[in-house]
Amino acid sequence: MTPLMRREEIAVGLRTVRGQIELAASHAGRDPAEVTLVVVTKTFPASDIRLLVELGVRDIAENRHPEAVAKAAELTGLDVSWHFVGQVQSNKAGRIAAYADVVHSADSSRVVHRLGAGAVQHDRTITCLVQVSLDLAAETMGRGGAAPDTVSGLAQVVAATEGLRFGGVMAVAPRGGDASRAFRRLARIAADLRHEHPAATMISAGMSGDFADAVRAGATHVRVGSAVLGRRAALR
Ligand SMILES: *Cc1c(COP(=O)(O)O)cnc(C)c1O
């Protein structure tokens, strides 16, 4: 495929997803401008990220440190916010802090402390979300996330950690479960947290299969990969 064809393919994907976000927002009586499209570029080349930027995308997400750090290095100077949305291994947290602007997936105080230490070391401030596990199966299957009854405590830890700004919450819908119900629950957890942390307005929810549900439930950030970029060569 020529670069021009790829650009057109991505432009069509973006138009479609943006249109669906607008529709879902208007159905929910929300301003579509409240919803940020974060494009998940895992497994896709850095050249696709350049095309996304040309097409107006400013928020790029990766889910694995080695791939993320390589692309961030290749694209130094590009005007994007880098989001890290994968599980954070605590021994990698310090290195993730070197390039990530937003980490969606903090789920333990150990990870939070190491992200903060890395941010301070690199003289940066990172927006940190707490990933909430919305079903027991997700926790035990290692998909990450903190149990709902621990989220408020973890939010306190993030808010008190130098180098980090507590941004809000993130979740992945339970496999085979009711995504809308899960997203509404996440929105309630977020609303509760805002009593203590009024600036923590981010709700990161929704992927290619369920981002419209997430928007209707109040998501401020949707993380969409394949619906914009096409099928990934290999599942991770
Ligand atoms: C891959 C990934 C996404 C995007 O998935 P798609 O189904 O391709 O939209 C969103 N969130 C996380 C955490 C991911 O790892």
XYZ file of N, CA and C and ligand atoms in Angstrom:
723
model
N 0.848 -1.208 0.000
C 0.000 0.000 0.000
C 0.878 1.251 0.000
N 0.512 2.230 -0.832
C 1.293 3.463 -0.864
C 0.947 4.312 0.362
N 1.864 5.215 0.737
C 1.578 6.105 1.882
C 0.282 6.898 1.679
N 0.016 7.273 0.424
C -1.192 8.063 0.165
C -2.454 7.233 0.408
N -2.408 5.970 0.002
C -3.546 5.078 0.241
C -3.745 4.848 1.741
N -2.640 4.675 2.438
C -2.734 4.452 3.888
C -3.321 5.689 4.570
N -2.894 6.861 4.104
C -3.414 8.101 4.685
C -4.928 8.172 4.513
N -5.393 7.805 3.303
C -6.830 7.860 3.015
C -7.589 6.843 3.877
N -6.993 5.658 4.032
C -7.622 4.611 4.842
C -7.778 5.089 6.300
N -6.732 5.691 6.822
C -6.791 6.179 8.208
C -7.785 7.341 8.313
N -7.796 8.199 7.285
C -8.731 9.340 7.308
C -10.170 8.845 7.374
N -10.474 7.783 6.618
C -11.830 7.228 6.628
C -12.149 6.654 8.010
N -11.207 5.897 8.590
C -11.403 5.336 9.934
C -11.662 6.426 10.959
N -10.873 7.495 10.873
C -11.024 8.605 11.823
C -12.380 9.281 11.679
N -12.764 9.535 10.413
C -14.066 10.190 10.175
C -15.198 9.352 10.757
N -15.120 8.034 10.518
C -16.171 7.146 11.004
C -16.247 7.175 12.532
N -15.103 7.015 13.176
C -15.095 6.965 14.650
C -15.520 8.308 15.234
N -15.017 9.397 14.651
C -15.406 10.724 15.165
C -16.912 10.941 15.012
N -17.456 10.473 13.872
C -18.895 10.592 13.658
C -19.678 9.806 14.696
N -19.206 8.606 15.011
C -19.907 7.784 16.013
C -19.811 8.395 17.407
N -18.671 9.009 17.694
C -18.529 9.685 18.998
C -19.534 10.845 19.079
N -19.618 11.614 17.994
C -20.548 12.762 17.994
C -21.987 12.315 18.175
N -22.333 11.224 17.482
C -23.694 10.706 17.568
C -24.009 10.242 18.995
N -23.086 9.459 19.568
C -23.309 8.927 20.923
C -23.393 10.071 21.921
N -22.526 11.083 21.748
C -22.546 12.221 22.672
C -23.872 12.963 22.562
N -24.319 13.193 21.333
C -25.549 13.973 21.198
C -26.747 13.187 21.729
N -26.748 11.860 21.546
C -27.815 11.041 22.142
C -27.852 11.181 23.651
N -26.668 11.348 24.242
C -26.585 11.427 25.706
C -26.693 12.870 26.186
N -26.952 13.803 25.263
C -27.035 15.206 25.652
C -25.695 15.776 26.087
N -24.621 15.214 25.538
C -23.286 15.693 25.895
C -22.683 16.458 24.724
N -21.769 17.362 25.035
C -21.012 18.068 24.020
C -19.898 17.135 23.533
N -19.869 16.815 22.230
C -18.823 15.912 21.727
C -17.409 16.412 22.053
N -17.267 17.705 22.248
C -15.950 18.264 22.564
C -15.445 17.803 23.930
N -16.345 17.240 24.746
C -15.920 16.712 26.054
C -15.194 15.381 25.921
N -15.238 14.803 24.700
C -14.679 13.464 24.520
C -13.402 13.539 23.678
N -12.306 13.058 24.225
C -11.035 13.026 23.506
C -10.825 11.634 22.919
N -10.542 11.620 21.628
C -10.215 10.351 20.965
C -8.718 10.090 21.119
N -8.397 9.032 21.857
C -7.005 8.604 22.010
C -6.815 7.405 21.079
N -5.936 7.536 20.107
C -5.768 6.441 19.145
C -4.665 5.498 19.633
N -5.032 4.232 19.761
C -4.104 3.213 20.257
C -3.351 2.618 19.069
N -2.047 2.848 19.035
C -1.255 2.537 17.836
C -0.391 1.289 17.993
N -0.618 0.517 19.036
C 0.200 -0.698 19.246
C 0.181 -1.576 17.996
N 1.344 -2.108 17.681
C 1.617 -2.964 16.504
C 1.643 -2.191 15.180
N 1.199 -0.953 15.159
C 1.248 -0.167 13.923
C 2.530 0.680 13.905
N 3.042 0.968 12.700
C 4.345 1.647 12.606
C 4.282 3.128 12.966
N 5.446 3.672 13.268
C 5.560 5.090 13.583
C 5.038 5.951 12.432
N 5.157 5.469 11.192
C 4.665 6.250 10.043
C 3.149 6.475 10.151
N 2.418 5.509 10.731
C 0.975 5.714 10.931
C 0.720 6.837 11.939
N 1.579 6.934 12.925
C 1.400 7.994 13.933
C 1.594 9.363 13.272
N 2.577 9.458 12.372
C 2.757 10.733 11.642
C 1.508 11.082 10.837
N 0.927 10.069 10.185
C -0.296 10.313 9.403
C -1.435 10.753 10.321
N -1.562 10.103 11.474
C -2.616 10.483 12.427
C -2.466 11.948 12.837
N -1.223 12.351 13.075
C -0.972 13.735 13.495
C -1.349 14.697 12.368
N -0.984 14.334 11.130
C -1.391 15.167 9.982
C -2.912 15.303 9.907
N -3.599 14.246 10.360
C -5.060 14.239 10.287
C -5.699 14.802 11.561
N -4.893 15.398 12.409
C -5.445 16.144 13.534
C -5.478 15.419 14.869
N -4.926 14.198 14.946
C -4.910 13.473 16.224
C -3.756 14.006 17.082
N -4.032 14.234 18.347
C -3.002 14.745 19.252
C -2.708 13.795 20.410
N -3.497 12.708 20.509
C -3.350 11.795 21.641
C -3.120 10.377 21.125
N -1.944 9.839 21.453
C -1.497 8.547 20.936
C -1.229 7.620 22.127
N -1.722 6.377 22.027
C -1.524 5.450 23.143
C -0.805 4.189 22.703
N -0.006 3.680 23.629
C 0.668 2.397 23.454
C 0.432 1.563 24.709
N 0.589 0.240 24.585
C 0.310 -0.584 25.759
C 1.497 -1.411 26.240
N 2.629 -1.334 25.496
C 3.808 -2.077 25.948
C 5.021 -1.173 25.917
N 5.795 -1.233 27.023
C 6.915 -0.307 27.152
C 7.943 -0.371 26.021
N 8.419 -1.551 25.623
C 9.492 -1.556 24.612
C 9.066 -0.892 23.298
N 7.837 -1.183 22.878
C 7.321 -0.599 21.639
C 7.084 0.895 21.807
N 6.553 1.272 22.955
C 6.251 2.688 23.214
C 7.519 3.525 23.233
N 8.539 3.049 23.925
C 9.758 3.852 24.071
C 10.440 3.986 22.708
N 10.384 2.946 21.893
C 11.006 3.014 20.566
C 10.293 4.037 19.681
N 8.957 4.013 19.690
C 8.220 4.964 18.847
C 8.377 6.392 19.357
N 8.341 6.567 20.675
C 8.495 7.919 21.225
C 9.858 8.480 20.836
N 10.882 7.626 20.837
C 12.231 8.082 20.468
C 12.280 8.426 18.973
N 11.649 7.581 18.152
C 11.656 7.825 16.707
C 10.906 9.108 16.360
N 9.916 9.453 17.173
C 9.038 10.583 16.848
C 9.268 11.786 17.761
N 10.450 11.877 18.326
C 10.771 13.009 19.201
C 10.436 14.327 18.495
N 9.807 15.224 19.213
C 9.500 16.529 18.627
C 8.135 16.596 17.976
N 7.519 15.433 17.749
C 6.164 15.430 17.190
C 5.205 15.964 18.262
N 4.223 16.761 17.818
C 3.343 17.418 18.782
C 2.211 16.479 19.213
N 2.537 15.506 20.074
C 1.513 14.588 20.576
C 1.667 14.393 22.084
N 0.569 14.009 22.704
C 0.627 13.502 24.079
C 0.712 11.993 23.994
N 1.663 11.442 24.718
C 1.832 9.988 24.755
C 1.077 9.420 25.944
N 0.196 8.469 25.645
C -0.581 7.807 26.702
C -0.082 6.371 26.844
N 0.094 5.927 28.059
C 0.432 4.522 28.293
C -0.798 3.851 28.900
N -1.309 2.814 28.204
C -2.575 2.220 28.636
C -2.451 0.746 29.030
N -1.247 0.190 28.911
C -1.077 -1.229 29.240
C -0.740 -1.436 30.696
N -0.682 -2.690 31.080
C -0.309 -2.968 32.463
C 1.100 -2.481 32.721
N 1.294 -1.786 33.843
C 2.604 -1.238 34.173
C 3.299 -2.211 35.114
N 4.396 -2.784 34.644
C 5.205 -3.596 35.551
C 6.008 -2.623 36.395
N 6.071 -2.884 37.702
C 6.680 -1.856 38.554
C 8.150 -1.638 38.206
N 8.828 -2.674 37.716
C 10.249 -2.464 37.364
C 10.432 -1.650 36.085
N 9.326 -1.415 35.341
C 9.421 -0.590 34.125
C 8.857 0.813 34.357
N 8.200 1.009 35.490
C 7.457 2.263 35.701
C 8.362 3.482 35.574
N 9.563 3.397 36.137
C 10.477 4.537 36.091
C 10.827 4.910 34.670
N 10.981 3.904 33.809
C 11.346 4.176 32.415
C 10.146 4.696 31.617
N 8.970 4.213 31.951
C 7.757 4.716 31.287
C 7.594 6.210 31.586
N 7.997 6.592 32.790
C 7.867 7.995 33.201
C 8.740 8.927 32.370
N 9.688 8.377 31.632
C 10.583 9.225 30.835
C 9.862 9.813 29.614
N 8.823 9.141 29.118
C 8.176 9.647 27.896
C 6.666 9.797 28.015
N 6.012 9.051 28.935
C 4.548 9.083 28.978
C 4.064 10.413 29.555
N 3.057 10.996 28.918
C 2.417 12.197 29.470
C 1.240 11.806 30.359
N 0.570 10.725 29.993
C -0.583 10.238 30.742
C -0.426 8.728 30.907
N -0.517 8.253 32.123
C -0.533 6.802 32.369
C -1.928 6.450 32.857
N -2.632 5.580 32.102
C -4.033 5.268 32.414
C -4.162 4.117 33.400
N -3.088 3.396 33.622
C -3.219 2.039 34.151
C -2.474 1.796 35.450
N -2.400 2.799 36.325
C -1.789 2.567 37.630
C -2.761 1.747 38.475
N -2.266 0.667 39.065
C -3.179 -0.170 39.849
C -2.585 -0.657 41.169
N -1.448 -0.092 41.570
C -0.903 -0.436 42.890
C -0.060 0.733 43.388
N 0.118 0.831 44.702
C 0.914 1.959 45.206
C 2.375 1.803 44.820
N 2.813 0.565 44.655
C 4.196 0.335 44.221
C 4.443 0.972 42.844
N 3.519 0.726 41.921
C 3.622 1.311 40.576
C 3.535 2.841 40.663
N 2.622 3.337 41.480
C 2.450 4.790 41.614
C 3.739 5.430 42.120
N 4.328 4.842 43.159
C 5.558 5.419 43.721
C 6.683 5.436 42.691
N 6.784 4.351 41.929
C 7.881 4.290 40.942
C 7.651 5.238 39.763
N 6.388 5.403 39.371
C 6.086 6.392 38.328
C 6.461 7.783 38.805
N 6.096 8.076 40.040
C 6.392 9.395 40.606
C 7.892 9.635 40.680
N 8.626 8.627 41.145
C 10.081 8.772 41.247
C 10.684 8.995 39.865
N 10.184 8.273 38.863
C 10.686 8.441 37.504
C 10.375 9.832 36.972
N 9.176 10.303 37.248
C 8.783 11.638 36.788
C 9.690 12.705 37.396
N 9.938 12.597 38.689
C 10.803 13.574 39.368
C 12.209 13.523 38.769
N 12.700 12.317 38.564
C 14.044 12.140 38.014
C 14.170 12.807 36.648
N 13.100 12.730 35.843
C 13.143 13.322 34.506
C 12.570 14.732 34.496
N 12.279 15.260 35.682
C 11.794 16.627 35.809
C 10.502 16.843 35.008
N 9.558 15.890 35.146
C 8.311 15.969 34.411
C 7.154 15.800 35.383
N 5.957 16.177 34.917
C 4.746 15.872 35.665
C 3.885 14.975 34.801
N 3.461 13.861 35.351
C 2.672 12.887 34.597
C 1.255 12.871 35.146
N 0.290 12.869 34.240
C -1.098 12.681 34.643
C -1.317 11.186 34.830
N -1.787 10.821 36.003
C -1.896 9.409 36.348
C -3.347 9.067 36.675
N -3.873 8.050 35.992
C -5.217 7.555 36.272
C -5.101 6.249 37.038
N -6.112 5.951 37.818
C -6.168 4.653 38.491
C -7.051 3.733 37.660
N -6.495 2.584 37.287
C -7.300 1.604 36.550
C -8.148 0.810 37.537
N -9.438 0.770 37.245
C -10.385 0.076 38.116
C -10.743 -1.263 37.479
N -10.689 -2.289 38.267
C -11.109 -3.598 37.776
C -12.606 -3.731 37.999
N -13.348 -3.966 36.919
C -14.805 -3.978 37.044
C -15.388 -5.378 37.130
N -14.556 -6.388 37.147
C -15.060 -7.713 37.508
C -13.934 -8.518 38.111
N -14.314 -9.431 38.972
C -13.330 -10.226 39.678
C -12.481 -11.007 38.699
N -13.133 -11.489 37.628
C -12.417 -12.294 36.643
C -11.256 -11.503 36.047
N -11.473 -10.203 35.821
C -10.421 -9.382 35.224
C -9.191 -9.348 36.123
N -9.431 -9.214 37.431
C -8.291 -9.184 38.347
C -7.548 -10.503 38.338
N -8.321 -11.585 38.439
C -7.659 -12.872 38.576
C -7.048 -13.307 37.245
N -7.574 -12.765 36.131
C -6.997 -13.121 34.847
C -5.833 -12.208 34.475
N -5.469 -11.333 35.371
C -4.291 -10.519 35.134
C -4.483 -9.426 34.099
N -5.707 -8.965 33.907
C -5.900 -7.852 32.972
C -5.651 -6.518 33.653
N -5.344 -6.556 34.920
C -4.969 -5.342 35.616
C -6.157 -4.635 36.223
N -5.851 -3.638 37.015
C -6.904 -2.864 37.652
C -6.953 -3.116 39.143
N -7.316 -2.067 39.859
C -7.445 -2.145 41.311
C -8.897 -2.449 41.651
N -9.101 -3.229 42.689
C -10.463 -3.541 43.127
C -11.171 -2.236 43.499
N -12.466 -2.104 43.166
C -13.174 -0.843 43.404
C -13.037 -0.309 44.834
N -13.008 -1.193 45.835
C -12.938 -0.684 47.220
C -11.538 -0.185 47.588
N -10.552 -0.366 46.715
C -9.215 0.148 46.997
C -8.900 1.409 46.190
N -9.819 1.800 45.298
C -9.522 2.875 44.352
C -9.346 4.216 45.057
N -10.200 4.478 46.038
C -10.112 5.766 46.718
C -8.777 5.915 47.461
N -8.330 4.844 48.088
C -7.032 4.872 48.765
C -5.892 5.091 47.790
N -5.978 4.418 46.652
C -4.921 4.550 45.650
C -4.923 5.963 45.046
N -6.115 6.523 44.881
C -6.214 7.897 44.379
C -5.488 8.855 45.335
N -5.662 8.634 46.646
C -4.955 9.462 47.634
C -3.449 9.350 47.453
N -2.986 8.137 47.223
C -1.547 7.918 47.043
C -1.056 8.684 45.812
N -1.804 8.592 44.707
C -1.398 9.318 43.488
C -1.350 10.818 43.776
N -2.430 11.321 44.410
C -2.521 12.767 44.654
C -1.373 13.253 45.540
N -0.881 12.372 46.411
C 0.167 12.774 47.351
C 1.564 12.520 46.799
N 1.675 11.974 45.611
C 2.985 11.601 45.072
C 3.548 12.713 44.194
N 4.746 13.153 44.534
C 5.427 14.189 43.764
C 5.669 13.692 42.333
N 5.487 14.568 41.378
C 5.714 14.192 39.979
C 4.452 13.710 39.288
N 3.403 13.444 40.068
C 2.159 12.959 39.477
C 1.015 13.918 39.750
N 0.093 13.967 38.795
C -1.160 14.687 38.962
C -2.258 13.636 38.846
N -3.150 13.568 39.810
C -4.213 12.558 39.733
C -5.267 13.012 38.727
N -5.440 12.216 37.641
C -6.327 12.651 36.553
C -7.718 12.063 36.594
N -7.884 10.877 37.201
C -9.186 10.225 37.212
C -9.046 8.715 37.118
N -9.981 8.086 36.407
C -10.036 6.622 36.400
C -10.092 6.054 34.976
N -9.720 4.806 34.884
C -9.755 4.079 33.613
C -10.296 2.683 33.878
N -10.964 2.120 32.878
C -11.362 0.715 32.976
C -11.495 0.095 31.595
N -11.393 -1.208 31.590
C -11.681 -2.031 30.419
C -12.965 -2.786 30.755
N -13.907 -2.827 29.827
C -15.159 -3.540 30.103
C -14.868 -5.022 30.328
N -15.594 -5.632 31.252
C -15.357 -7.056 31.500
C -15.653 -7.880 30.250
N -14.834 -8.867 30.000
C -15.028 -9.741 28.844
C -16.368 -10.455 28.959
N -17.174 -10.346 27.921
C -18.444 -11.063 27.931
C -19.493 -10.455 28.846
N -19.143 -9.347 29.519
C -20.097 -8.732 30.438
C -20.874 -7.616 29.750
N -21.665 -6.921 30.526
C -22.466 -5.810 30.023
C -21.621 -4.536 30.093
N -21.120 -4.090 28.926
C -20.191 -2.961 28.901
C -20.853 -1.687 29.422
N -22.089 -1.425 29.010
C -22.751 -0.188 29.435
C -22.865 -0.131 30.952
N -23.227 -1.263 31.532
C -23.383 -1.318 32.984
C -22.027 -1.049 33.666
N -20.997 -1.678 33.125
C -19.657 -1.487 33.687
C -19.235 -0.021 33.585
N -19.512 0.624 32.454
C -19.103 2.020 32.275
C -19.897 2.950 33.185
N -21.169 2.614 33.408
C -21.948 3.450 34.332
C -21.403 3.326 35.749
N -20.984 2.122 36.099
C -20.394 1.930 37.422
C -19.100 2.737 37.550
N -18.294 2.718 36.491
C -17.055 3.499 36.499
C -17.360 4.984 36.676
N -18.395 5.460 35.998
C -18.761 6.880 36.098
C -19.185 7.229 37.529
N -19.862 6.312 38.203
C -20.241 6.572 39.610
C -19.011 6.626 40.502
N -18.065 5.710 40.262
C -16.823 5.721 41.041
C -16.095 7.047 40.816
N -16.059 7.495 39.565
C -15.386 8.757 39.231
C -16.062 9.929 39.936
N -17.392 9.927 39.943
C -18.127 11.027 40.585
C -17.829 11.057 42.090
N -17.783 9.888 42.715
C -17.442 9.825 44.143
C -16.054 10.395 44.403
N -15.101 10.035 43.549
C -13.723 10.491 43.754
C -13.608 12.002 43.613
N -14.462 12.594 42.767
C -14.354 14.043 42.541
C -14.738 14.864 43.765
N -15.450 14.252 44.733
C -15.686 14.984 45.988
C -14.356 15.346 46.642
N -13.432 14.379 46.639
C -12.109 14.575 47.234
C -11.139 15.245 46.268
N -11.302 14.951 44.988
C -10.318 15.367 43.962
C -11.065 16.048 42.817
N -11.506 17.281 43.020
C -12.366 17.924 42.022
C -11.722 18.059 40.635
N -10.405 18.082 40.561
C -9.751 18.259 39.256
C -9.594 16.937 38.499
N -9.939 15.832 39.151
C -9.740 14.517 38.519
C -10.957 14.174 37.660
N -11.027 14.814 36.502
C -12.242 14.728 35.685
C -12.174 13.665 34.587
N -11.039 12.986 34.460
C -10.896 12.063 33.327
C -11.549 10.705 33.595
N -12.319 10.240 32.624
C -12.876 8.885 32.662
C -12.468 8.228 31.351
N -11.500 7.315 31.433
C -10.971 6.649 30.245
C -11.667 5.305 30.092
N -12.523 5.201 29.082
C -13.301 3.970 28.911
C -13.711 3.824 27.461
N -13.801 2.595 27.006
C -14.285 2.338 25.657
C -13.152 2.066 24.690
N -13.306 0.977 23.919
C -12.367 0.586 22.883
C -13.168 0.467 21.579
N -12.573 -0.127 20.552
C -13.265 -0.147 19.255
C -14.678 -0.726 19.330
N -14.855 -1.769 20.147
C -16.143 -2.459 20.171
C -17.207 -1.795 21.025
N -16.789 -0.874 21.897
C -17.767 -0.369 22.868
C -17.606 1.120 23.203
N -16.918 1.872 22.350
C -16.673 3.274 22.726
C -17.953 4.114 22.731
N -18.932 3.747 21.887
C -20.181 4.526 21.896
C -20.903 4.346 23.246
N -20.906 3.103 23.760
C -21.483 2.858 25.097
C -20.761 3.703 26.143
N -19.437 3.748 26.019
C -18.646 4.489 26.999
C -18.974 5.985 26.946
N -19.117 6.517 25.740
C -19.451 7.943 25.598
C -20.819 8.222 26.224
N -21.790 7.334 25.948
C -23.122 7.541 26.550
C -23.064 7.495 28.065
N -22.112 6.713 28.614
C -22.008 6.584 30.074
C -21.143 7.676 30.698
N -20.555 8.556 29.862
C -19.822 9.679 30.444
C -18.322 9.681 30.242
N -17.792 8.773 29.421
C -16.341 8.748 29.199
C -15.852 10.087 28.651
N -14.689 10.523 29.128
C -14.064 11.735 28.588
C -12.942 11.380 27.614
N -12.436 10.137 27.708
C -11.356 9.671 26.839
C -11.682 8.261 26.365
N -11.786 8.082 25.048
C -11.982 6.737 24.509
C -10.665 6.291 23.874
N -10.356 5.017 24.039
C -9.075 4.471 23.554
C -9.379 3.535 22.387
N -9.187 4.043 21.176
C -9.628 3.285 20.002
C -8.435 2.959 19.099
N -8.296 1.680 18.781
C -7.218 1.242 17.901
C -7.750 0.779 16.561
N -8.226 -0.455 16.509
C -8.542 -1.089 15.222
C -9.645 -0.382 14.436
N -10.584 0.263 15.100
C -11.655 0.942 14.356
C -11.102 2.121 13.546
N -9.942 2.630 13.945
C -9.304 3.704 13.175
C -8.262 3.134 12.221
N -7.452 2.210 12.706
C -6.243 1.807 11.975
C -6.383 0.494 11.227
N -7.452 -0.239 11.486
C -7.611 -1.546 10.846
C -7.153 -2.668 11.756
N -7.259 -3.867 11.258
C -6.905 -5.026 12.079
C -5.424 -5.066 12.392
N -5.120 -5.464 13.626
C -3.713 -5.619 13.992
C -3.184 -6.943 13.458
N -1.904 -6.903 13.058
C -1.291 -8.113 12.501
C -1.282 -9.237 13.531
N -0.897 -8.922 14.743
C -0.831 -9.944 15.780
C -1.522 -9.440 17.021
N -2.296 -10.298 17.622
C -2.964 -9.913 18.877
C -1.960 -9.993 20.004
N -2.103 -9.046 20.950
C -1.204 -9.090 22.084
C -2.018 -9.234 23.337
C -5.418 -2.262 22.493
C -6.091 -1.481 23.542
C -7.155 -0.623 23.223
C -7.708 -0.463 21.813
O -8.247 -1.662 21.355
P -9.104 -1.715 19.981
O -10.043 -2.831 20.219
O -8.138 -1.970 18.897
O -9.779 -0.417 19.844
C -7.731 0.103 24.248
N -7.301 -0.004 25.521
C -6.284 -0.820 25.864
C -5.874 -0.892 27.290
C -5.643 -1.586 24.886
O -4.638 -2.396 25.232
